[in-house]
Coordinates of C-alpha atoms in Angstrom, one line a residue:
Chain A
M27 CA 0.0 0.0 0.1
T28 CA 1.2 3.6 -0.7
T29 CA 1.2 5.3 2.6
L30 CA 0.3 9.0 2.8
Q31 CA 3.7 9.8 4.0
D32 CA 6.2 7.9 1.9
I33 CA 9.6 8.7 3.5
Y34 CA 11.3 7.6 0.2
S35 CA 9.1 9.4 -2.1
S36 CA 10.5 9.9 -5.6
R37 CA 9.3 10.8 -9.1
D38 CA 6.3 12.4 -7.6
A39 CA 6.4 15.7 -9.5
N40 CA 8.4 17.5 -6.8
T41 CA 11.9 18.6 -7.5
S42 CA 14.8 16.4 -6.7
A43 CA 15.9 16.2 -3.0
I44 CA 18.5 14.4 -0.7
I45 CA 16.7 12.5 2.1
A46 CA 18.7 10.8 4.9
R47 CA 18.4 7.0 5.2
Q48 CA 15.8 5.9 7.7
D49 CA 16.8 2.3 7.8
P50 CA 19.8 0.3 9.2
V51 CA 22.4 -1.0 6.8
V52 CA 23.3 -4.1 8.8
Y53 CA 20.2 -5.6 10.7
A54 CA 20.2 -7.3 14.0
Q55 CA 23.8 -6.3 14.6
G56 CA 24.8 -8.9 11.9
T57 CA 24.2 -11.8 14.4
Y58 CA 21.6 -13.6 12.3
A59 CA 24.1 -15.6 10.5
Q60 CA 27.8 -16.1 10.3
A61 CA 29.5 -15.2 7.1
L62 CA 31.4 -11.8 7.1
T63 CA 33.9 -11.0 9.9
E64 CA 33.2 -8.1 12.2
A65 CA 35.8 -5.9 10.3
Q66 CA 34.0 -6.8 7.0
L67 CA 30.6 -6.0 8.4
E68 CA 31.9 -2.6 9.5
S69 CA 33.5 -1.9 6.1
Y70 CA 30.2 -2.9 4.4
A71 CA 28.1 -0.7 6.8
R72 CA 30.4 2.3 6.3
D73 CA 30.9 2.1 2.5
G74 CA 27.8 0.4 1.4
F75 CA 29.5 -2.4 -0.4
I76 CA 32.3 -4.9 0.0
V77 CA 34.4 -6.9 -2.6
L78 CA 35.3 -10.4 -1.5
H79 CA 38.1 -11.7 -3.7
D80 CA 38.4 -15.3 -5.0
V81 CA 35.2 -16.5 -3.5
F82 CA 34.6 -19.0 -6.3
N83 CA 37.4 -21.2 -7.9
P84 CA 38.2 -21.1 -11.6
D85 CA 36.3 -24.3 -12.3
E86 CA 33.1 -23.0 -10.7
V87 CA 33.6 -19.8 -12.6
Q88 CA 34.1 -21.6 -16.0
A89 CA 31.1 -23.8 -15.4
M90 CA 28.9 -20.8 -14.7
L91 CA 30.2 -18.7 -17.7
A92 CA 29.7 -21.7 -20.1
E93 CA 26.1 -21.9 -18.7
V94 CA 25.4 -18.3 -19.3
K95 CA 27.0 -18.4 -22.7
R96 CA 24.9 -21.5 -23.6
M97 CA 21.8 -19.7 -22.6
S98 CA 22.5 -16.6 -24.5
E99 CA 22.8 -18.6 -27.7
D100 CA 19.8 -20.9 -27.1
P101 CA 17.0 -19.6 -29.3
D102 CA 14.4 -20.8 -26.7
V103 CA 16.0 -18.5 -24.2
V104 CA 16.7 -15.6 -26.5
K105 CA 13.0 -15.4 -27.5
L106 CA 11.9 -15.1 -24.0
D107 CA 11.0 -11.6 -22.6
E108 CA 13.7 -12.4 -19.9
A109 CA 16.5 -12.0 -22.6
I110 CA 17.4 -8.3 -23.0
T111 CA 19.5 -7.2 -26.2
E112 CA 22.0 -4.5 -26.5
P113 CA 20.5 -1.2 -27.9
G114 CA 20.7 -1.4 -31.7
S115 CA 21.9 -5.0 -31.8
D116 CA 20.6 -8.7 -31.3
A117 CA 23.4 -9.6 -28.8
V118 CA 22.0 -10.7 -25.5
R119 CA 23.0 -8.3 -22.8
S120 CA 21.1 -9.7 -19.8
I121 CA 19.0 -12.7 -18.9
F122 CA 16.6 -12.2 -16.1
R123 CA 15.1 -14.8 -13.7
M124 CA 18.4 -16.8 -13.9
H125 CA 17.6 -18.6 -10.5
E126 CA 14.5 -20.2 -12.1
L127 CA 15.7 -20.7 -15.7
S128 CA 18.9 -22.4 -14.8
D129 CA 19.5 -25.2 -12.1
M130 CA 23.1 -24.0 -11.8
A131 CA 22.0 -20.4 -11.0
S132 CA 19.4 -21.8 -8.6
G133 CA 22.2 -23.4 -6.8
L134 CA 24.3 -20.4 -6.9
A135 CA 21.4 -18.4 -5.3
R136 CA 21.4 -20.7 -2.4
D137 CA 25.2 -21.2 -2.1
P138 CA 26.3 -20.6 1.5
R139 CA 28.9 -18.2 0.4
L140 CA 26.2 -15.8 -1.0
I141 CA 23.0 -16.5 1.0
H142 CA 24.6 -16.4 4.4
V143 CA 26.1 -13.0 3.7
A144 CA 22.5 -11.8 2.7
R145 CA 20.9 -13.5 5.9
Q146 CA 23.7 -12.0 8.1
V147 CA 23.4 -8.4 6.7
L148 CA 19.6 -8.3 6.4
G149 CA 19.0 -10.0 9.7
S150 CA 16.3 -12.5 8.5
E151 CA 15.5 -15.1 5.9
V152 CA 15.7 -13.9 2.4
Y153 CA 14.3 -14.6 -1.1
I154 CA 15.4 -13.6 -4.5
H155 CA 13.8 -10.3 -5.6
Q156 CA 15.6 -10.3 -9.0
S157 CA 18.3 -12.3 -10.6
R158 CA 20.1 -11.9 -13.8
A159 CA 23.2 -12.8 -15.8
N160 CA 24.9 -9.7 -17.6
L161 CA 27.1 -10.0 -20.7
K162 CA 28.9 -6.7 -21.4
P163 CA 30.6 -7.4 -24.8
G164 CA 34.1 -6.3 -25.6
F165 CA 34.5 -3.4 -28.1
K166 CA 31.0 -1.9 -27.8
G167 CA 29.7 -2.5 -24.3
K168 CA 27.4 0.5 -23.5
E169 CA 27.8 2.5 -20.4
F170 CA 25.3 2.3 -17.5
Y171 CA 24.6 5.6 -15.8
W172 CA 24.5 6.3 -12.0
H173 CA 21.5 5.0 -10.2
S174 CA 20.4 3.6 -6.8
D175 CA 18.6 0.2 -7.3
F176 CA 16.3 0.9 -4.4
E177 CA 15.0 4.2 -5.9
T178 CA 13.5 2.0 -8.8
W179 CA 12.5 -0.9 -6.6
H180 CA 10.7 1.4 -4.2
V181 CA 8.9 3.4 -6.9
E182 CA 8.3 0.7 -9.6
D183 CA 8.1 -2.3 -7.5
G184 CA 6.8 -1.1 -4.2
M185 CA 9.6 -2.4 -1.9
P186 CA 9.0 -0.7 1.2
R187 CA 12.3 -0.2 3.1
M188 CA 16.0 -0.5 2.5
R189 CA 16.4 -4.0 3.5
A190 CA 17.8 -5.8 0.4
L191 CA 21.3 -6.3 -1.1
S192 CA 22.7 -7.2 -4.3
C193 CA 25.6 -9.4 -5.1
S194 CA 27.5 -9.6 -8.4
V195 CA 29.4 -12.8 -8.9
L196 CA 32.3 -11.9 -11.5
L197 CA 32.7 -14.4 -14.2
T198 CA 35.4 -12.4 -16.2
D199 CA 38.1 -10.3 -14.7
N200 CA 37.1 -6.7 -14.0
N201 CA 39.9 -4.3 -14.7
A202 CA 40.2 -0.6 -15.0
C203 CA 39.8 -0.9 -18.8
N204 CA 36.7 -2.9 -19.4
G205 CA 34.0 -1.0 -17.7
P206 CA 34.0 -2.2 -14.2
L207 CA 31.2 -1.6 -11.7
M208 CA 31.8 1.8 -10.1
L209 CA 30.4 2.7 -6.7
V210 CA 30.2 5.8 -4.5
P211 CA 31.3 4.8 -1.0
G212 CA 28.9 6.2 1.6
S213 CA 26.1 7.0 -0.8
H214 CA 23.8 4.4 0.6
Q215 CA 23.1 6.8 3.6
Q216 CA 21.4 9.3 1.4
F217 CA 18.3 8.8 -0.7
I218 CA 18.2 10.8 -3.9
A219 CA 14.7 11.5 -4.7
C220 CA 14.5 11.9 -8.6
Q221 CA 12.5 14.4 -10.7
G222 CA 10.0 13.5 -13.3
E223 CA 7.1 11.2 -13.4
T224 CA 7.4 7.6 -14.7
P225 CA 5.7 6.5 -17.9
D226 CA 3.8 3.3 -18.1
N227 CA 5.9 0.3 -19.1
H228 CA 9.0 2.2 -18.3
Y229 CA 10.9 -0.9 -17.7
K230 CA 11.0 -2.0 -21.3
Q231 CA 13.2 1.1 -21.9
S232 CA 14.9 1.4 -18.6
L233 CA 16.6 -2.0 -19.0
K234 CA 18.4 -0.6 -22.0
K235 CA 18.7 3.1 -21.2
Q236 CA 17.5 4.8 -18.0
E237 CA 15.7 8.1 -18.4
F238 CA 13.6 8.2 -15.4
G239 CA 14.9 7.6 -11.8
V240 CA 18.0 9.4 -12.8
P241 CA 19.8 11.2 -10.0
D242 CA 20.4 14.9 -10.7
P243 CA 24.0 16.1 -11.2
I244 CA 24.1 18.4 -8.1
S245 CA 23.2 15.5 -5.8
L246 CA 25.7 13.2 -7.5
Q247 CA 28.4 15.7 -7.2
L248 CA 27.7 16.0 -3.6
L249 CA 27.9 12.3 -3.0
V250 CA 31.1 12.0 -4.9
E251 CA 32.6 14.9 -3.1
Q252 CA 31.9 13.2 0.2
G253 CA 32.8 9.6 -0.8
G254 CA 34.7 9.6 -4.0
I255 CA 34.3 6.8 -6.6
Q256 CA 35.6 3.3 -6.3
A257 CA 36.1 1.1 -9.4
A258 CA 35.5 -2.6 -8.1
T259 CA 38.3 -4.3 -10.1
A260 CA 38.8 -7.9 -9.2
R261 CA 39.4 -11.2 -10.7
A262 CA 36.8 -13.6 -11.9
G263 CA 35.4 -15.6 -9.0
S264 CA 35.3 -12.5 -6.8
V265 CA 32.0 -11.2 -5.5
I266 CA 30.8 -7.7 -4.9
F267 CA 28.0 -7.2 -2.3
F268 CA 26.3 -3.9 -2.2
D269 CA 23.5 -2.2 -0.4
C270 CA 20.2 -1.6 -2.4
N271 CA 20.7 2.2 -2.0
T272 CA 24.4 2.4 -2.9
M273 CA 24.9 4.8 -6.0
H274 CA 26.6 2.8 -8.8
G275 CA 27.2 2.7 -12.6
S276 CA 29.6 1.7 -15.2
A277 CA 31.4 3.4 -18.2
S278 CA 31.4 2.0 -21.8
N279 CA 33.7 -0.9 -22.6
I280 CA 35.8 -0.5 -25.7
S281 CA 38.4 -3.0 -24.6
P282 CA 38.4 -6.4 -26.3
W283 CA 37.5 -8.0 -23.0
P284 CA 33.9 -8.8 -22.3
R285 CA 32.5 -8.5 -18.8
A286 CA 30.1 -11.0 -17.5
N287 CA 28.6 -11.6 -14.1
V288 CA 25.6 -13.2 -12.3
F289 CA 23.7 -10.7 -10.3
M290 CA 21.4 -11.8 -7.4
V291 CA 19.2 -9.5 -5.3
Y292 CA 18.2 -10.8 -2.0
N293 CA 15.4 -9.1 -0.2
S294 CA 14.4 -9.7 3.4
I295 CA 11.3 -11.8 3.9
E296 CA 10.2 -8.9 6.3
N297 CA 10.4 -6.5 3.5
T298 CA 8.1 -8.0 0.7
L299 CA 6.6 -5.8 -2.0
E300 CA 3.6 -3.6 -1.7
A301 CA 1.8 -1.8 -4.6
P302 CA 4.1 0.3 -6.7
R303 CA 4.2 4.0 -6.0
N304 CA 2.5 6.8 -7.8
G305 CA -0.3 4.6 -9.2
L306 CA 2.2 2.6 -11.5
K307 CA 1.4 -0.9 -12.8
P308 CA 3.6 -3.7 -11.3
R309 CA 6.6 -4.7 -13.5
P310 CA 6.7 -8.4 -14.8
E311 CA 7.4 -11.1 -12.5
Y312 CA 10.8 -11.9 -14.1
I313 CA 11.9 -8.4 -13.0
A314 CA 10.4 -8.3 -9.6
T315 CA 9.3 -11.4 -7.6
R316 CA 5.7 -10.6 -6.4
K317 CA 3.6 -13.7 -6.6
K318 CA 5.4 -15.9 -3.9
F319 CA 7.6 -14.7 -1.1
V320 CA 9.2 -18.0 0.1
P321 CA 12.4 -18.0 2.1
L322 CA 15.3 -19.5 0.2
E323 CA 16.8 -22.5 1.7
P324 CA 20.6 -22.5 1.9
L325 CA 22.5 -25.3 0.2
E326 CA 24.2 -26.5 3.4
A327 CA 25.9 -29.4 1.6
K328 CA 28.2 -27.0 -0.1
A329 CA 29.1 -25.2 3.2
A330 CA 31.8 -27.7 4.0
A331 CA 33.6 -27.0 0.9
I332 CA 34.0 -23.2 1.6
Chain B
M17 CA 52.0 12.6 -54.3
T18 CA 50.3 9.2 -54.1
T19 CA 52.9 6.6 -55.0
L20 CA 52.0 3.5 -56.8
Q21 CA 53.2 1.4 -53.9
D22 CA 52.0 3.0 -50.7
I23 CA 53.4 1.0 -48.0
Y24 CA 50.7 2.1 -45.5
S25 CA 47.8 1.8 -47.8
S26 CA 44.3 1.7 -46.0
R27 CA 40.7 2.2 -46.9
D28 CA 41.5 1.2 -50.5
A29 CA 38.6 -1.3 -50.8
N30 CA 40.9 -4.1 -49.9
T31 CA 40.1 -5.9 -46.7
S32 CA 41.8 -5.0 -43.4
A33 CA 45.4 -6.1 -42.8
I34 CA 48.2 -6.0 -40.4
I35 CA 51.4 -4.3 -41.9
A36 CA 54.6 -4.2 -40.0
R37 CA 56.0 -0.7 -39.3
Q38 CA 58.6 0.4 -41.9
D39 CA 59.9 3.4 -40.0
P40 CA 62.0 4.1 -37.0
V41 CA 60.1 5.1 -33.7
V42 CA 63.1 7.3 -32.4
Y43 CA 65.1 9.0 -35.1
A44 CA 68.8 9.6 -35.2
Q45 CA 69.3 7.5 -32.0
G46 CA 67.7 10.3 -30.1
T47 CA 70.7 12.5 -30.4
Y48 CA 69.1 15.6 -32.1
A49 CA 68.1 17.2 -28.9
Q50 CA 68.4 16.4 -25.2
A51 CA 65.1 16.0 -23.2
L52 CA 64.4 12.4 -22.3
T53 CA 66.9 10.2 -20.6
E54 CA 68.2 7.1 -22.3
A55 CA 65.8 4.9 -20.2
Q56 CA 62.9 7.1 -21.0
L57 CA 63.7 6.9 -24.7
E58 CA 63.9 3.1 -24.6
S59 CA 60.7 2.9 -22.8
Y60 CA 59.0 5.2 -25.4
A61 CA 60.6 3.2 -28.3
R62 CA 59.2 -0.1 -26.7
D63 CA 55.8 1.1 -25.8
G64 CA 55.0 3.7 -28.2
F65 CA 54.3 6.2 -25.4
I66 CA 55.5 7.5 -22.2
V67 CA 53.9 9.5 -19.4
L68 CA 55.9 12.2 -17.7
H69 CA 54.5 13.1 -14.4
D70 CA 54.1 16.7 -13.0
V71 CA 55.8 18.4 -15.9
F72 CA 53.8 21.6 -15.4
N73 CA 53.2 23.1 -12.0
P74 CA 49.6 23.8 -10.6
D75 CA 49.8 27.6 -11.5
E76 CA 50.6 26.8 -15.1
V77 CA 47.9 24.3 -15.3
Q78 CA 45.3 26.6 -13.8
A79 CA 46.2 29.4 -16.2
M80 CA 46.0 27.1 -19.2
L81 CA 42.7 25.6 -18.0
A82 CA 41.3 29.1 -17.5
E83 CA 42.3 30.0 -21.0
V84 CA 40.5 26.9 -22.4
K85 CA 37.4 27.6 -20.5
R86 CA 37.4 31.2 -21.4
M87 CA 37.7 30.3 -25.1
S88 CA 35.0 27.6 -24.9
E89 CA 32.5 30.2 -23.7
D90 CA 33.6 32.9 -26.1
P91 CA 30.9 33.4 -28.8
D92 CA 33.5 34.6 -31.2
V93 CA 35.5 31.3 -30.6
V94 CA 32.4 29.1 -30.4
K95 CA 31.1 30.2 -33.9
L96 CA 34.4 29.2 -35.5
D97 CA 34.7 25.9 -37.4
E98 CA 37.5 25.3 -35.1
A99 CA 35.0 24.6 -32.1
I100 CA 33.6 21.1 -32.1
T101 CA 30.5 20.4 -30.1
E102 CA 29.5 17.1 -28.3
P103 CA 27.1 15.0 -30.3
G104 CA 23.5 16.1 -29.5
S105 CA 24.6 19.1 -27.5
D106 CA 26.1 22.7 -27.8
A107 CA 28.8 22.0 -25.3
V108 CA 32.3 22.6 -26.8
R109 CA 34.2 19.3 -26.9
S110 CA 37.3 20.5 -28.8
I111 CA 38.8 23.6 -30.1
F112 CA 41.3 23.2 -32.9
R113 CA 44.3 25.4 -34.0
M114 CA 44.9 26.3 -30.4
H115 CA 48.5 27.1 -31.2
E116 CA 47.4 30.1 -33.5
L117 CA 44.1 31.1 -31.7
S118 CA 45.7 31.5 -28.2
D119 CA 49.1 33.2 -27.4
M120 CA 49.2 31.0 -24.3
A121 CA 48.9 27.8 -26.3
S122 CA 51.4 29.2 -28.9
G123 CA 53.9 29.5 -26.1
L124 CA 53.1 25.9 -24.9
A125 CA 53.8 24.5 -28.3
R126 CA 57.2 26.0 -28.1
D127 CA 57.9 25.2 -24.5
P128 CA 61.1 23.4 -24.1
R129 CA 59.6 20.7 -22.0
L130 CA 57.4 19.7 -25.0
I131 CA 59.3 20.7 -28.2
H132 CA 62.7 19.3 -27.2
V133 CA 61.0 15.9 -26.6
A134 CA 59.6 16.1 -30.1
R135 CA 62.7 17.3 -31.7
Q136 CA 64.8 14.5 -29.9
V137 CA 62.4 11.7 -30.9
L138 CA 61.8 12.8 -34.4
G139 CA 65.5 13.6 -35.0
S140 CA 64.8 17.0 -36.8
E141 CA 63.1 20.4 -36.4
V142 CA 59.4 20.1 -36.1
Y143 CA 56.2 22.0 -36.7
I144 CA 52.6 21.7 -35.5
H145 CA 50.5 19.5 -37.7
Q146 CA 47.5 19.9 -35.6
S147 CA 46.7 21.3 -32.0
R148 CA 43.5 21.3 -30.0
A149 CA 42.2 21.7 -26.6
N150 CA 39.7 18.8 -25.5
L151 CA 37.0 19.2 -22.8
K152 CA 35.4 15.9 -21.9
P153 CA 32.7 17.0 -19.6
G154 CA 31.7 15.0 -16.5
F155 CA 28.5 12.9 -16.3
K156 CA 28.1 12.6 -20.1
G157 CA 31.5 12.5 -21.7
K158 CA 31.3 10.2 -24.8
E159 CA 33.7 7.5 -25.5
F160 CA 36.3 7.6 -28.3
Y161 CA 36.9 4.3 -30.1
W162 CA 40.3 2.8 -30.8
H163 CA 42.3 4.4 -33.6
S164 CA 45.8 5.1 -34.8
D165 CA 46.1 8.8 -35.6
F166 CA 48.6 8.0 -38.4
E167 CA 46.0 6.0 -40.3
T168 CA 43.9 9.1 -40.6
W169 CA 46.7 11.5 -41.2
H170 CA 48.2 9.2 -43.8
V171 CA 45.0 8.6 -45.8
E172 CA 43.1 11.9 -45.2
D173 CA 46.1 14.3 -44.9
G174 CA 48.8 12.7 -47.0
M175 CA 51.3 12.4 -44.1
P176 CA 53.9 10.1 -45.8
R177 CA 55.7 8.3 -43.0
M178 CA 55.4 7.6 -39.3
R179 CA 57.5 10.5 -38.1
A180 CA 55.1 12.5 -35.9
L181 CA 54.2 12.4 -32.3
S182 CA 51.4 13.7 -30.1
C183 CA 51.6 15.1 -26.7
S184 CA 48.5 15.5 -24.4
V185 CA 49.1 18.0 -21.5
L186 CA 46.6 17.1 -18.8
L187 CA 44.8 20.0 -17.3
T188 CA 42.7 17.9 -15.0
D189 CA 43.5 14.8 -13.1
N190 CA 43.0 11.6 -15.2
N191 CA 41.9 8.7 -13.0
A192 CA 40.5 5.3 -13.6
C193 CA 37.0 6.7 -13.3
N194 CA 36.8 9.7 -15.6
G195 CA 37.6 8.1 -19.0
P196 CA 41.4 8.4 -19.2
L197 CA 43.3 7.9 -22.3
M198 CA 44.0 4.1 -22.9
L199 CA 46.9 3.0 -25.0
V200 CA 48.0 -0.4 -26.4
P201 CA 51.7 -0.8 -25.6
G202 CA 53.7 -1.9 -28.7
S203 CA 50.8 -1.3 -31.1
H204 CA 52.9 1.4 -32.8
Q205 CA 54.9 -1.4 -34.5
Q206 CA 52.0 -2.7 -36.5
F207 CA 49.9 -0.6 -39.0
I208 CA 46.2 -1.8 -39.2
A209 CA 45.0 -1.1 -42.7
C210 CA 41.2 -0.3 -42.4
Q211 CA 38.4 -1.5 -44.5
G212 CA 35.9 0.7 -46.3
E213 CA 36.4 3.7 -48.6
T214 CA 36.3 7.1 -47.1
P215 CA 33.3 9.5 -48.1
D216 CA 34.0 13.2 -49.0
N217 CA 34.2 15.6 -46.1
H218 CA 34.5 12.7 -43.6
Y219 CA 36.1 14.8 -41.1
K220 CA 32.9 16.7 -40.2
Q221 CA 31.6 13.6 -38.8
S222 CA 34.7 11.8 -37.8
L223 CA 35.5 14.4 -35.2
K224 CA 32.4 13.5 -33.4
K225 CA 32.0 9.8 -34.2
Q226 CA 34.6 7.7 -36.3
E227 CA 33.0 5.4 -38.8
F228 CA 35.8 4.9 -41.3
G229 CA 39.4 4.3 -40.5
V230 CA 38.2 2.0 -37.6
P231 CA 40.5 -1.0 -37.0
D232 CA 38.8 -4.3 -37.2
P233 CA 38.2 -6.4 -34.0
I234 CA 40.4 -9.2 -34.9
S235 CA 43.4 -7.0 -35.3
L236 CA 42.6 -5.0 -32.2
Q237 CA 42.3 -8.3 -30.3
L238 CA 45.7 -9.3 -31.6
L239 CA 47.4 -6.1 -30.5
V240 CA 45.8 -6.3 -27.0
E241 CA 46.8 -9.8 -26.6
Q242 CA 50.3 -9.0 -27.3
G243 CA 50.6 -5.7 -25.3
G244 CA 47.6 -5.4 -23.0
I245 CA 46.0 -1.9 -22.4
Q246 CA 47.4 0.7 -20.2
A247 CA 45.2 3.6 -18.9
A248 CA 47.3 6.7 -18.6
T249 CA 46.2 7.9 -15.3
A250 CA 48.1 11.0 -14.0
R251 CA 47.7 14.2 -12.1
A252 CA 47.0 17.5 -13.9
G253 CA 50.3 18.8 -15.1
S254 CA 51.5 15.6 -16.4
V255 CA 52.2 15.0 -20.1
I256 CA 51.5 11.9 -22.3
F257 CA 53.7 11.6 -25.3
F258 CA 52.7 9.0 -27.9
D259 CA 53.8 7.9 -31.4
C260 CA 51.6 8.7 -34.2
N261 CA 50.8 5.1 -34.8
T262 CA 50.0 4.0 -31.2
M263 CA 46.5 2.6 -30.9
H264 CA 44.5 4.6 -28.4
G265 CA 40.9 5.4 -27.3
S266 CA 39.0 6.3 -24.2
A267 CA 35.7 5.0 -22.6
S268 CA 32.8 7.3 -21.6
N269 CA 33.0 9.5 -18.6
I270 CA 30.0 9.3 -16.2
S271 CA 31.9 10.6 -13.2
P272 CA 31.3 14.2 -12.2
W273 CA 35.0 14.9 -12.9
P274 CA 35.6 16.6 -16.3
R275 CA 38.7 15.8 -18.3
A276 CA 40.5 18.5 -20.1
N277 CA 43.8 18.6 -22.0
V278 CA 45.7 20.4 -24.6
F279 CA 46.9 18.2 -27.4
M280 CA 49.8 19.0 -29.8
V281 CA 50.9 17.0 -32.8
Y282 CA 54.5 17.7 -33.8
N283 CA 55.5 16.5 -37.2
S284 CA 59.1 16.3 -38.6
I285 CA 59.9 19.1 -41.0
E286 CA 61.2 16.2 -43.1
N287 CA 57.8 14.5 -43.2
T288 CA 55.5 17.2 -44.6
L289 CA 52.2 16.5 -46.1
E290 CA 51.7 15.2 -49.7
A291 CA 48.2 14.9 -51.3
P292 CA 45.7 12.8 -49.4
R293 CA 45.4 9.2 -50.5
N294 CA 42.7 7.5 -52.5
G295 CA 41.8 10.8 -54.3
L296 CA 40.4 12.5 -51.3
K297 CA 40.2 16.3 -51.0
P298 CA 42.4 17.9 -48.2
R299 CA 41.0 18.5 -44.8
P300 CA 40.6 22.0 -43.6
E301 CA 43.9 23.9 -42.5
Y302 CA 42.9 24.1 -38.9
I303 CA 42.9 20.2 -38.8
A304 CA 45.9 19.6 -40.9
T305 CA 48.6 22.3 -41.5
R306 CA 49.4 22.3 -45.1
K307 CA 49.9 25.9 -46.4
K308 CA 53.2 26.6 -44.4
F309 CA 55.7 24.2 -43.0
V310 CA 57.9 26.3 -40.9
P311 CA 60.0 24.8 -38.1
L312 CA 58.8 26.0 -34.7
E313 CA 61.3 28.0 -32.6
P314 CA 61.8 26.7 -29.1
L315 CA 61.2 29.2 -26.4
E316 CA 64.5 29.0 -24.7
A317 CA 63.8 31.7 -22.3
K318 CA 61.6 29.3 -20.3
A319 CA 64.2 26.5 -20.4
A320 CA 65.9 27.9 -17.4
A321 CA 62.7 27.5 -15.4
I322 CA 62.4 23.7 -15.8

């Protein structure tokens, strides 16, 4: 339900604004599960993200990469709404709902190395709000402008509070030259309410090029003056965990090196979706889980192999 | 004159090809002038570029940056053909012929810290083939795809041999997040002949978006496998010198930090322009000096202040 006083109101025809975060970053003092050390938790709480290096071994990475490539070339997958192509091209840029389309990705979503971090940070059981594989091709990978995921999830999906996190499992090396994820440390503590109302079916375009829910330059400048920008460069097999409200983006990729990752969004089972804000229609199920909110069961069998 | 056997033939309706460089990188063993050390010369000869850090002091940088900004906002400059705007915008992206439009830039072209490097590497007196100021704005600076300058200068301007170098004087910090110049070490030893014939007046579009003289992905992949990619990150006041045939480009800039530089192309007085190749009409004088080839006189007065 849209409340009369939405503390994270955005795209409501008011001008842009910076609103202080009203929610914890780490819930229940990080005691719900054991995954990150105390120092790692502190770092995550301060910056709004953490890069864990070499979480998955090369064999695991190659298997997952092969799975994503196979799917991106499978006509039965490419024809699905879940498969998003590059602007002006037929090359698959993203495949959504990976955790249901692929057994391997389903296992990844429940892998203790990921899900226990999510359970620990969010202080509850979790489910997958969104999952996808991203393939940013070499030579002509497009940029992705700055955004807070939460801004979109709150307005377009009706996610009530900041109690979700994303993790990006790197399937290729991310270096300074192939358009790595860039994050603004500390930006998760400020909510940038964006200007402009949202057109219907905005998601069809926003997956290719964001035009609404875009933070204004003055707010961005302020966040960057306060926190700088960190490019998350790391080897394949590393994982970037980041808060749902951390400002992030990536530049274009003209290098020959493609950039691939699998991306999982864990939401707290205590933060399930309400109606979208501003009278918007819900986005499709493959972009935002809405029909069933079932806690995801960790694959404990794998835990011993960590 | 177009010779019957052009060793660096390109865009002549043949397919793309990789041709070994036929010219020295450092001429006359680097004895014509004294500027770079022996180790620096070796590094330049091997990589095809060198970054010299903190060549200009902050006061010099601020003065030059103020000059470029003043010019980019001066209606009398903006209306000139020399002023190039961003695609889809009125913001000035480049100002050509800086060494003649601005007394300060004229002094910079003859500054011993630049011109003696050019004279030493090229083994002769030199003149300015092209000069420009580049302003890559924050938030929406566009990418510039991989290219060899020499490929264009040879085909479109009739520059006979590889005996020219560029220097980029950084007027803002270039870091990993604001679209720094990226270079492929060693790529200057291979000439990538490009596919496709050149339309008339190609320069009008190519300054904004290159569509001809673009190296093919397979050749690029090969060069990068051999040499990797180096992002030239350095503080304002640093200078990047690079060979006319070094493959380079830059990604988009979504950071709030603009990226500005002054760019000078020194050509050897023994390598003056012939007719353009493939029957093309010459480009305008502000893009390629053709009417007078006069050796540039170093400003020795400043040398004592180095």
